[in-house]
Amino acid sequence: MQALHLSCFTAVSCLGTGLEPTLAALAANRSGLARCAFETAELATHIGAVAGVDDYRLPAELAAYDCRNNRLAVLALEEDGFAEAVRAAAQRYGAARVGVFLGTSTAGILETEQAYRRLDEAGAFVAPPVYEGSHTPYALADVVARHLGLSGPAFVVSTACSSGAKVFASAARLIGAGLIDAAVVGGVDSLCLTTLYGFNSLELVSAEPCRPYDSERKGISIGEAAAFALLERPAGTLPPEAVLLAGVGESSDAYHMSSPHPEGRGAYAAMRAALESAGLCAGDVDYLNLHGTATPSNDAAEGQAVMRLFGRDVPASSTKGATGHTLGAAGALELVIAALTLQHGLIPGSPGSHELDPALDLDYVFTPRRQALGVVMSNSFGFGGSNASVVLRRADAKGHA
Amino acid sequence: MSKLTAYLDGVGALGPGFDNWTQLAARLRGEEPWRPAPTVLPAPQALPPAERRRVGKPVRLALALGFEAAAMAGSDTTKLATVFTASGGDGDNMHALCTTLAEPERLVSPTRFTNSVHNGPAGYWGIAAAASAPCNVLSAFDSSFAMGLLEALGQLQDEQRKVLLIAYDTPYPGPLASLRPLPDSCGVALLLSPQRSERSLARIAVTVDAAPCGSTGLAELDALGQSAPALRALPLLAALANGQAVRCALEAPLPLAVELQPCV
């Protein structure tokens, strides 16, 4: 694919609000996970909650969109000059020439859960949730487009935990087809009881903070995040530290709804396709941000695929020990982290993980390393066997275009 | 003005008062009157028995649509890229999960939770069709058909391969039904190809442009088309069924015009 410029990006997670605290936490190998005290949840687990979402107020004109997910989204748009950069792009290209493609798995389901606690005797809502502005998945793309004044194509991708990565492919295709000139891509998922109790019912939730790739890993820690990037064709000569979207690879496991193929067949296919899309080979990749959820089966399957494709030659880590698993936002959050690693020459560590699973022969990075990086890959795999791998590179690294 | 084009090689249709594309086409040609009748969702025979029992309406609907369009086009499902688009998720699962979460014990069913993801139908399609090609799953409220078509055409043009678009909607039970009224389960599938072949039924093109509202020419079917985002394709399919060319607007955040030109 033709490389696209991530001309602005931002992220909010339990590590902090915006890029600066995110980078500082990664450099210090600090985790944002804490004992679960969310809403009325009574679960022995750790979560990655974003501070200040409850108290954040949407602008008055977005009142019909008020819900935790949309608050988190708009809160993040206001960081790192992101909203200003997008509005300037809309001025340059025209509001209808900028698309909005965002990943989410649960949108505003929390407010629907709360409304279900107050039904009358006939089973009707006493205090109905807002369907169009909060409950429906598209509410996320709608509120972001409205806040930024965009009127281009807009949709939500909801492929469970690969959502926030797959939107990069959708955006690149429609830019490539000439339908739009730029796109706001990203992912937003916020804490809710559906995912906390749902993953708990599958016995996939760890009581302690998650430990990706560790021999003692016991499951995931759920987090929440919003992460966004503005994608556009590279304009003129970019500075060396500019970050480009170089390639995206997608695949389907065609195996099981909630378990990955044990040898990571789909993961391998997605990583291979991403390299091909970027015109690069495995040896060109300097760092791999793993999906690494810390469930026994996910890390084993992904690890097998990584061993086959990269052997021990590529430093790899999962940052979910720092951020928690932010589900539909994870792909976007980890791409923003990958972009930071490229710009700052930092390979993140893996807080909470201490000893690599002996079945996995990888260069797993436990504590941050300072190292110049030119090309990084990020993996995102979801329920239903939906896989996406994305390759980013610095403008001064080799690659297409 | 950029234009996204494809050839339509196969169609699937299922909804209230029609079990397949042949039946819907006859109603769109006015050969048979359309009468509302509950949608009959076939059991997904391609799934292993354990999964077949567990899956809900969206999976049964999407699989029936996809297999019908692929069979009509004579396409090998294992190699087909897919785009699924639905304005909402699995309402039955969502209602059951929210009901359980409102109870003191919160004993969530793991199967319900697994099947509650928006890409449930896509995941089961992968298993049933042995399809390991990329698939994407979208939602865009009332623009879901138009955005699904854009995504499918974007993939087709970028990678020069066939894409199966499956657009579907299922109604909500319980109190959510009052917030988002939808008709009985319904949808359409379009098998889109970058090249014209002897299978091609029509050429489809989408441009960013204003266009007149489409109509099936039949009031009851126009009303049905307006009742579910997935059925916004009905005016297009009416032209196909009648062997006519058409150019009309698609409901979307931006002005989008779709053209259909039958292959003769």
XYZ file of C-alpha atoms in Angstrom:
665
model
C 0.000 0.000 0.000
C 0.965 3.637 -0.393
C 2.385 4.838 2.914
C 0.252 7.359 4.814
C 1.384 9.965 7.320
C 0.121 9.842 10.915
C 0.218 13.634 10.995
C -1.195 13.837 14.532
C -2.074 11.275 17.177
C -3.091 11.035 20.817
C -4.141 8.535 23.447
C -5.815 8.390 26.837
C -5.597 5.286 28.993
C -4.948 4.387 32.621
C -1.340 5.454 31.946
C -2.467 9.043 31.574
C -4.198 11.666 29.497
C -2.264 12.457 26.331
C 1.104 11.425 24.915
C 3.456 12.910 27.515
C 2.276 10.939 30.564
C 1.823 7.858 28.363
C 5.442 8.007 27.222
C 6.689 8.735 30.758
C 4.858 5.694 32.138
C 6.190 3.437 29.372
C 9.747 4.683 29.933
C 9.420 4.011 33.669
C 7.822 0.571 33.083
C 4.911 1.716 35.223
C 1.510 0.011 35.139
C -1.782 1.872 35.460
C -3.664 -1.196 36.680
C -5.379 -1.037 40.061
C -7.795 -3.133 42.108
C -11.275 -3.035 40.586
C -13.551 -0.451 42.178
C -15.670 0.271 39.106
C -19.348 1.111 39.388
C -21.119 -1.726 41.207
C -18.747 -4.479 40.064
C -17.832 -6.963 42.766
C -15.038 -8.903 41.138
C -11.601 -9.839 42.413
C -9.648 -8.336 39.535
C -7.493 -5.412 38.481
C -8.580 -2.887 35.871
C -7.120 -0.006 33.921
C -9.554 2.856 34.544
C -9.096 6.375 33.134
C -9.206 9.055 35.813
C -11.671 11.897 35.381
C -14.133 10.332 32.900
C -17.014 10.451 35.400
C -16.580 14.184 35.939
C -15.929 15.107 32.318
C -18.741 17.052 30.684
C -19.385 17.013 26.954
C -19.901 20.383 25.246
C -23.565 21.451 25.412
C -24.170 20.795 21.702
C -23.260 17.123 22.245
C -25.641 16.640 25.190
C -27.589 13.948 23.312
C -24.394 11.843 23.168
C -23.617 11.781 26.876
C -22.259 8.413 28.006
C -18.963 7.161 29.437
C -17.683 6.011 26.040
C -18.348 9.330 24.327
C -16.917 11.312 27.245
C -13.729 9.304 26.962
C -13.681 9.897 23.196
C -14.143 13.674 23.352
C -11.759 13.998 26.307
C -9.066 12.365 24.158
C -9.825 14.476 21.057
C -8.903 17.549 23.088
C -5.389 16.249 23.868
C -2.149 16.886 21.969
C -3.748 19.412 19.627
C -5.623 16.597 17.901
C -8.984 18.329 17.377
C -7.218 21.455 16.047
C -5.144 19.381 13.617
C -8.260 17.631 12.293
C -10.202 20.870 11.926
C -7.264 22.325 9.977
C -7.272 19.231 7.731
C -11.013 19.682 7.156
C -10.297 23.281 6.125
C -7.618 22.101 3.671
C -9.494 19.210 2.107
C -13.159 19.968 2.771
C -15.206 18.433 5.597
C -16.650 15.723 3.317
C -13.143 14.644 2.217
C -12.179 13.541 5.751
C -13.523 10.150 6.891
C -14.090 8.826 10.404
C -13.371 5.134 11.052
C -13.341 4.020 14.671
C -13.263 0.750 16.540
C -15.405 -0.074 19.564
C -16.813 -3.260 21.015
C -19.349 -2.009 23.535
C -19.962 1.731 22.799
C -22.424 3.111 25.401
C -23.627 -0.229 26.768
C -22.865 0.833 30.366
C -25.769 3.317 30.348
C -28.075 0.620 28.921
C -26.984 -1.771 31.691
C -27.849 0.928 34.241
C -31.247 1.548 32.631
C -32.039 -2.187 32.872
C -31.784 -1.900 36.660
C -34.803 0.396 36.532
C -37.572 -1.269 34.564
C -41.223 -0.923 35.514
C -43.489 -3.895 36.196
C -44.254 -4.248 32.498
C -40.518 -4.419 31.707
C -40.359 -0.936 30.148
C -37.571 1.564 30.849
C -38.211 4.055 33.657
C -35.157 6.058 32.542
C -34.433 4.972 28.951
C -30.886 5.165 27.600
C -30.342 7.212 24.449
C -30.266 4.778 21.537
C -28.824 6.832 18.707
C -26.359 8.876 20.757
C -25.144 6.209 23.172
C -26.320 2.620 22.757
C -25.731 1.970 19.078
C -22.088 1.305 18.106
C -22.177 4.104 15.518
C -22.752 6.672 18.298
C -18.947 6.800 18.661
C -18.223 7.743 15.030
C -21.175 10.129 15.051
C -20.053 12.068 18.138
C -16.461 12.309 16.898
C -17.540 13.500 13.430
C -19.849 16.103 14.972
C -17.278 17.368 17.454
C -14.688 17.760 14.700
C -17.114 19.122 12.089
C -16.544 16.305 9.604
C -19.059 15.094 7.030
C -17.162 12.399 5.129
C -17.834 8.664 5.166
C -18.075 7.429 8.755
C -18.495 4.028 10.323
C -17.597 1.946 13.310
C -15.684 -1.299 12.981
C -16.648 -3.803 15.643
C -14.583 -6.961 15.356
C -14.023 -7.375 19.100
C -10.370 -6.856 20.062
C -9.041 -6.212 16.552
C -11.448 -3.295 15.898
C -9.013 -0.473 16.670
C -6.417 -1.867 14.246
C -8.700 -2.818 11.363
C -9.914 0.774 10.952
C -6.425 1.670 9.654
C -6.992 -0.706 6.724
C -10.456 0.690 5.959
C -9.161 4.263 5.996
C -6.140 3.450 3.827
C -8.351 1.763 1.228
C -10.740 4.702 0.879
C -7.845 7.198 0.745
C -6.201 4.930 -1.843
C -9.420 4.847 -3.875
C -9.456 8.658 -3.926
C -12.791 8.908 -2.146
C -11.278 10.907 0.731
C -8.003 12.743 1.407
C -7.665 12.132 5.132
C -9.207 10.101 7.919
C -9.617 10.150 11.662
C -8.941 6.588 12.775
C -8.836 5.121 16.239
C -10.666 3.184 18.867
C -12.610 3.867 22.049
C -13.844 1.316 24.552
C -14.837 2.082 28.121
C -15.394 -0.016 31.211
C -18.774 -1.695 31.541
C -20.267 -4.619 33.419
C -20.872 -6.639 30.240
C -17.168 -7.104 29.562
C -16.075 -7.370 33.221
C -18.637 -10.061 34.061
C -18.541 -11.577 30.562
C -14.808 -12.253 30.506
C -15.111 -13.368 34.128
C -17.738 -15.949 33.079
C -15.257 -17.327 30.549
C -12.650 -17.587 33.333
C -10.320 -15.366 31.342
C -9.895 -12.634 33.983
C -6.846 -12.550 36.249
C -7.227 -11.664 39.924
C -3.761 -10.084 39.992
C -2.554 -7.495 37.444
C -2.122 -9.343 34.147
C 1.268 -10.842 33.259
C 1.563 -11.183 29.475
C 3.806 -14.010 28.212
C 4.772 -14.923 31.782
C 4.929 -18.605 32.736
C 2.502 -17.744 35.592
C 0.016 -15.718 33.508
C -3.583 -16.177 34.602
C -5.680 -14.047 32.270
C -6.502 -10.508 31.299
C -6.934 -7.230 33.132
C -9.611 -5.149 31.425
C -8.852 -1.525 30.686
C -10.406 1.410 28.876
C -8.870 3.813 26.390
C -9.380 6.237 23.561
C -6.726 6.589 20.887
C -6.838 8.539 17.624
C -4.634 9.240 14.627
C -5.067 11.574 11.675
C -4.041 9.808 8.465
C -3.232 11.650 5.278
C -1.002 11.327 2.223
C 2.554 12.493 2.982
C 2.844 16.164 2.001
C 6.305 17.167 0.739
C 9.423 16.073 2.599
C 8.607 14.836 6.049
C 10.905 15.259 9.058
C 12.899 12.076 9.814
C 10.895 11.275 12.958
C 7.533 11.490 11.151
C 5.570 8.251 11.492
C 4.060 6.503 8.483
C 1.457 3.775 8.231
C 3.397 1.366 6.011
C 1.167 -1.694 5.793
C -1.812 -3.559 7.210
C -2.508 -7.296 7.137
C -5.806 -8.967 7.993
C -6.908 -12.589 8.297
C -9.588 -14.810 9.807
C -8.852 -17.877 11.931
C -11.938 -19.803 10.703
C -11.421 -21.944 13.782
C -13.385 -21.047 16.954
C -15.444 -18.143 18.329
C -13.473 -17.500 21.516
C -10.200 -19.469 21.237
C -7.376 -18.682 18.835
C -6.049 -21.359 16.511
C -3.517 -23.163 18.775
C -0.594 -22.666 16.385
C -1.558 -19.076 15.645
C -2.451 -19.777 12.018
C -4.464 -16.560 11.628
C -1.899 -14.501 13.552
C 0.870 -15.711 11.258
C -1.205 -14.937 8.139
C -1.998 -11.411 9.381
C 1.659 -10.622 10.179
C 2.807 -11.971 6.800
C 0.142 -9.961 4.993
C 1.163 -6.796 6.869
C 4.798 -7.216 5.826
C 3.755 -7.821 2.238
C 1.499 -4.774 2.289
C 4.458 -2.689 3.560
C 6.908 -4.190 1.061
C 9.143 -5.284 3.935
C 10.496 -8.576 5.237
C 10.590 -9.988 8.760
C 14.214 -8.885 9.203
C 13.213 -5.230 8.711
C 11.053 -5.142 11.853
C 12.817 -3.595 14.863
C 10.097 -4.080 17.491
C 6.857 -6.053 17.722
C 4.065 -4.863 20.005
C 2.325 -8.155 20.760
C -1.401 -8.649 21.236
C -0.313 -10.458 24.430
C -3.524 -10.480 26.445
C -2.016 -12.742 29.143
C -4.541 -15.545 28.728
C -2.727 -18.887 28.554
C -4.113 -19.736 25.093
C -3.715 -16.342 23.406
C -0.077 -15.832 24.298
C 0.785 -19.442 23.415
C -0.884 -19.177 19.992
C 0.540 -15.766 19.147
C 3.948 -16.794 20.473
C 4.025 -19.807 18.144
C 3.257 -17.600 15.156
C 5.902 -15.039 16.160
C 8.537 -17.770 16.643
C 7.811 -19.110 13.156
C 7.984 -15.706 11.482
C 10.657 -13.878 13.483
C 12.437 -16.451 15.662
C 14.389 -14.659 18.412
C 15.425 -11.858 16.073
C 12.810 -9.237 16.926
C 12.417 -7.673 20.373
C 8.786 -8.066 21.378
C 6.579 -7.089 24.291
C 2.948 -6.690 25.196
C 2.045 -3.361 26.800
C -1.180 -4.751 28.287
C 0.554 -5.203 31.642
C 0.730 -1.381 31.655
C -2.618 -0.426 30.095
C -4.790 -3.490 30.596
C -6.653 -4.985 27.645
C -8.638 -2.098 26.224
C -10.579 -4.397 23.841
C -11.936 -2.460 20.843
C -9.519 0.398 21.550
C -6.460 -1.829 22.014
C -5.393 -1.822 18.361
C -5.462 1.974 18.170
C -3.877 2.500 21.595
C -1.029 0.126 20.790
C -0.443 1.795 17.414
C -0.106 5.134 19.173
C 2.326 3.462 21.586
C 4.174 2.000 18.588
C 4.365 5.466 17.031
C 5.849 6.814 20.283
C 8.448 4.031 20.330
C 9.537 5.027 16.811
C 9.811 8.710 17.645
C 11.599 8.247 20.957
C 13.720 5.136 20.356
C 12.128 3.278 23.240
C 11.138 -0.380 23.373
C 8.521 -0.668 26.114
C 8.803 -3.316 28.781
C 6.095 -5.497 30.258
C 5.206 -4.484 33.810
C 3.937 -7.447 35.833
C 5.745 -10.049 33.718
C 8.913 -11.576 35.165
C 9.710 -14.907 33.567
C 9.025 -15.876 29.967
C 6.847 -18.928 29.384
C 9.516 -21.598 28.704
C 7.474 -22.920 25.761
C 8.045 -19.607 23.955
C 11.482 -18.902 22.548
C 11.338 -15.150 21.881
C 13.319 -11.998 22.632
C 10.653 -10.881 25.105
C 11.388 -7.439 26.566
C 10.627 -7.181 30.302
C 12.154 -3.778 31.014
C 12.355 -0.801 28.627
C 15.291 -0.602 26.228
C 16.615 2.546 24.580
C 17.295 1.726 20.955
C 16.840 3.497 17.601
C 13.857 1.985 15.784
C 12.900 2.318 12.122
C 10.042 -0.184 11.654
C 7.586 -1.558 14.209
C 4.637 -3.939 13.980
C 1.587 -4.143 16.231
C -0.723 -7.165 16.538
C -4.433 -7.155 17.401
C -6.508 -10.314 17.465
C -10.124 -10.740 18.491
C -12.980 -13.104 19.270
C -14.406 -14.690 16.164
C -10.843 -15.209 14.892
C -10.507 -11.653 13.561
C -6.835 -10.695 13.138
C -5.026 -7.523 12.136
C -1.333 -6.609 12.108
C -0.167 -3.098 11.319
C 3.314 -1.882 10.318
C 4.512 1.646 11.095
C 7.841 3.129 10.071
C 9.755 6.341 10.473
C 10.015 8.585 7.437
C 13.812 7.993 7.415
C 13.448 4.172 7.410
C 13.220 2.132 4.244
C 9.920 1.152 2.676
C 7.562 1.839 -0.216
C 7.006 5.402 -1.432
C -14.778 12.676 -9.069
C -13.624 9.253 -7.945
C -15.889 6.341 -8.697
C -15.890 2.912 -7.076
C -17.158 0.167 -9.361
C -17.803 -3.585 -9.263
C -19.728 -6.329 -10.995
C -22.546 -7.980 -9.125
C -22.302 -11.763 -9.529
C -24.693 -13.048 -6.893
C -27.499 -11.914 -4.582
C -28.941 -13.242 -1.339
C -32.137 -11.980 0.281
C -34.139 -13.001 3.323
C -36.784 -11.205 5.310
C -40.452 -10.955 6.194
C -42.424 -12.382 3.272
C -39.449 -13.664 1.262
C -37.160 -16.645 1.865
C -34.601 -15.964 -0.855
C -33.661 -13.723 -3.776
C -35.874 -15.604 -6.249
C -38.923 -14.876 -4.120
C -37.956 -11.248 -3.468
C -37.248 -10.671 -7.178
C -40.719 -11.994 -8.098
C -42.267 -9.565 -5.607
C -40.130 -6.671 -6.880
C -41.310 -7.434 -10.433
C -44.898 -7.377 -9.194
C -45.442 -10.997 -10.260
C -46.443 -11.928 -6.744
C -47.843 -9.553 -4.134
C -45.602 -8.972 -1.120
C -47.363 -9.946 2.084
C -45.793 -9.505 5.514
C -45.088 -12.889 7.086
C -42.658 -13.826 9.848
C -39.096 -14.328 8.599
C -38.122 -17.997 8.444
C -34.462 -18.333 9.470
C -32.945 -21.647 8.331
C -30.672 -23.611 10.685
C -27.050 -23.097 9.633
C -26.304 -26.592 8.307
C -22.677 -25.717 7.591
C -21.927 -25.309 11.327
C -21.009 -28.233 13.613
C -24.086 -29.409 15.602
C -22.946 -27.902 18.932
C -22.531 -24.454 17.383
C -25.706 -24.830 15.288
C -27.780 -25.096 18.448
C -26.178 -22.092 20.157
C -26.332 -19.428 17.511
C -28.965 -16.731 17.439
C -30.833 -14.823 14.767
C -28.006 -12.662 13.365
C -25.802 -15.703 12.711
C -28.556 -17.757 11.078
C -29.596 -14.753 8.985
C -26.111 -13.686 7.862
C -25.013 -17.220 6.999
C -28.135 -17.910 4.917
C -27.654 -14.628 3.025
C -23.960 -15.183 2.392
C -24.262 -18.777 1.197
C -27.113 -17.871 -1.161
C -25.145 -15.085 -2.867
C -21.940 -17.175 -3.046
C -23.806 -20.151 -4.543
C -25.493 -17.971 -7.165
C -22.088 -16.615 -8.198
C -20.442 -20.052 -8.071
C -17.781 -18.621 -5.736
C -15.444 -20.627 -3.517
C -16.288 -19.364 -0.013
C -12.903 -20.360 1.448
C -11.185 -17.585 -0.531
C -13.835 -14.876 -0.308
C -13.174 -11.677 1.622
C -16.284 -10.587 3.490
C -17.819 -7.382 4.815
C -20.644 -7.661 7.334
C -22.699 -4.604 8.174
C -25.516 -4.297 10.704
C -27.039 -1.255 12.361
C -27.070 -2.962 15.768
C -25.745 -6.022 17.530
C -27.410 -9.230 18.666
C -30.423 -7.774 20.466
C -31.518 -11.072 22.024
C -28.109 -11.602 23.634
C -27.844 -7.978 24.701
C -31.274 -8.119 26.333
C -30.402 -11.355 28.151
C -27.018 -10.004 29.327
C -28.437 -6.690 30.558
C -31.242 -8.555 32.337
C -28.725 -10.843 34.056
C -26.480 -7.905 35.005
C -29.467 -6.226 36.680
C -29.922 -9.283 38.946
C -28.029 -9.526 42.255
C -26.013 -12.651 41.305
C -24.990 -11.479 37.805
C -24.515 -15.041 36.569
C -23.586 -14.205 32.994
C -23.701 -17.061 30.480
C -20.278 -17.483 28.841
C -21.896 -18.566 25.566
C -24.139 -15.503 25.519
C -21.165 -13.256 26.174
C -19.049 -14.880 23.449
C -21.903 -14.596 20.969
C -22.677 -10.985 21.916
C -19.752 -9.539 19.945
C -20.813 -7.593 16.854
C -18.619 -9.887 14.738
C -20.363 -13.060 15.925
C -21.906 -13.745 12.501
C -18.536 -13.081 10.843
C -16.791 -15.494 13.216
C -19.328 -18.243 12.570
C -19.166 -17.529 8.827
C -15.398 -18.154 9.004
C -16.016 -21.516 10.680
C -18.956 -22.542 8.442
C -17.400 -21.430 5.150
C -13.790 -22.319 6.109
C -13.024 -18.744 5.085
C -9.647 -17.500 6.270
C -9.617 -14.414 4.021
C -9.961 -11.029 5.721
C -13.379 -10.017 6.952
C -14.615 -6.748 8.334
C -17.667 -5.934 10.437
C -19.240 -2.487 10.391
C -22.024 -0.529 11.940
C -23.288 2.868 10.853
C -26.848 3.235 12.169
C -29.178 4.074 9.247
C -26.205 4.352 6.854
C -25.065 0.793 7.509
C -25.827 -0.507 4.000
C -24.118 2.414 2.267
C -21.015 2.264 4.477
C -20.795 -1.519 4.075
C -20.949 -1.085 0.292
C -18.185 1.563 0.421
C -15.958 -0.687 2.540
C -16.581 -3.648 0.211
C -15.837 -1.584 -2.894
C -12.730 -0.141 -1.239
C -11.401 -3.655 -0.556
C -12.323 -4.867 -4.019
C -10.567 -1.961 -5.742
C -7.510 -1.992 -3.484
C -6.875 -5.717 -3.603
C -8.576 -6.600 -6.893
C -10.455 -9.492 -5.392
C -14.054 -10.594 -4.924
C -15.823 -9.370 -1.797
C -19.029 -10.708 -0.293
C -21.109 -7.952 1.350
C -23.688 -9.146 3.897
C -26.057 -6.479 5.276
C -28.547 -7.575 7.918
C -30.698 -6.377 10.802
C -32.447 -8.225 13.590
C -35.103 -6.742 15.879
C -34.628 -6.014 19.585
C -36.702 -7.781 22.199
C -37.735 -6.186 25.511
C -37.541 -2.476 26.243
C -34.900 -1.753 23.570
C -37.543 -2.478 20.909
C -39.315 0.733 21.888
C -36.135 2.777 21.357
C -35.217 1.219 18.027
C -38.172 -0.339 16.218
C -37.017 -2.695 13.469
C -39.016 -5.151 11.368
C -38.480 -8.898 11.548
C -34.972 -10.219 10.719
C -33.995 -9.172 7.217
C -31.058 -8.531 4.954
C -29.342 -8.775 1.603
C -26.006 -10.127 0.393
C -24.136 -8.975 -2.701
C -21.244 -10.902 -4.250
C -19.067 -8.234 -5.862
C -16.309 -8.908 -8.354
C -13.666 -6.599 -9.861
C -13.983 -8.233 -13.299
C -16.947 -8.839 -15.533
C -17.617 -12.524 -16.192
C -20.392 -14.700 -17.614
C -21.840 -14.692 -14.080
C -22.127 -10.909 -13.907
C -25.675 -9.662 -13.424
C -25.003 -5.938 -13.306
C -22.351 -3.269 -12.910
C -22.520 -1.173 -9.746
C -20.857 2.219 -9.311
C -20.791 4.547 -6.304
C -19.853 8.236 -6.507
C -19.910 11.096 -4.024
C -22.759 13.003 -5.568
C -26.372 13.962 -5.007
C -29.007 11.723 -6.605
C -32.783 11.299 -6.421
C -34.304 8.987 -3.797
C -34.751 5.449 -5.047
C -38.031 3.581 -5.156
C -39.084 0.016 -5.820
C -42.234 1.331 -7.475
C -44.265 -0.573 -4.881
C -45.472 1.308 -1.816
C -45.388 -1.635 0.605
C -41.841 -2.600 -0.379
C -40.675 1.030 -0.199
C -42.045 1.140 3.344
C -40.264 -2.112 4.182
C -37.024 -0.699 2.753
C -37.331 2.349 5.002
C -37.966 0.201 8.079
C -34.530 -1.486 8.194
C -31.130 -0.074 7.197
C -30.117 -3.352 5.506
C -33.120 -3.050 3.168
C -32.058 0.378 1.874
C -30.761 -1.780 -1.005
C -34.316 -2.559 -2.190
C -34.572 0.145 -4.908
C -31.289 -1.141 -6.344
C -32.525 -4.724 -6.237
C -35.845 -3.710 -7.807
C -33.937 -2.370 -10.809
C -31.924 -5.591 -10.973
C -35.060 -7.739 -10.788
C -36.697 -5.716 -13.561
C -33.603 -5.609 -15.774
C -33.500 -1.819 -15.612
C -30.728 0.697 -15.059
C -31.072 2.987 -12.060
C -29.231 5.829 -10.378
C -30.350 6.774 -6.882
C -29.166 8.101 -3.518
C -27.920 5.945 -0.661
C -28.593 7.018 2.912
C -25.184 8.137 4.230
C -23.423 10.933 6.160
C -22.447 12.416 2.766
C -24.253 12.560 -0.577
C -23.691 9.163 -2.201
C -25.085 8.073 -5.534
C -25.264 4.456 -6.609
C -25.791 3.330 -10.188
C -26.805 -0.097 -11.382
C -26.509 -1.098 -15.023
C -27.687 -4.629 -15.899
C -25.216 -6.767 -17.874
C -26.816 -7.953 -21.103
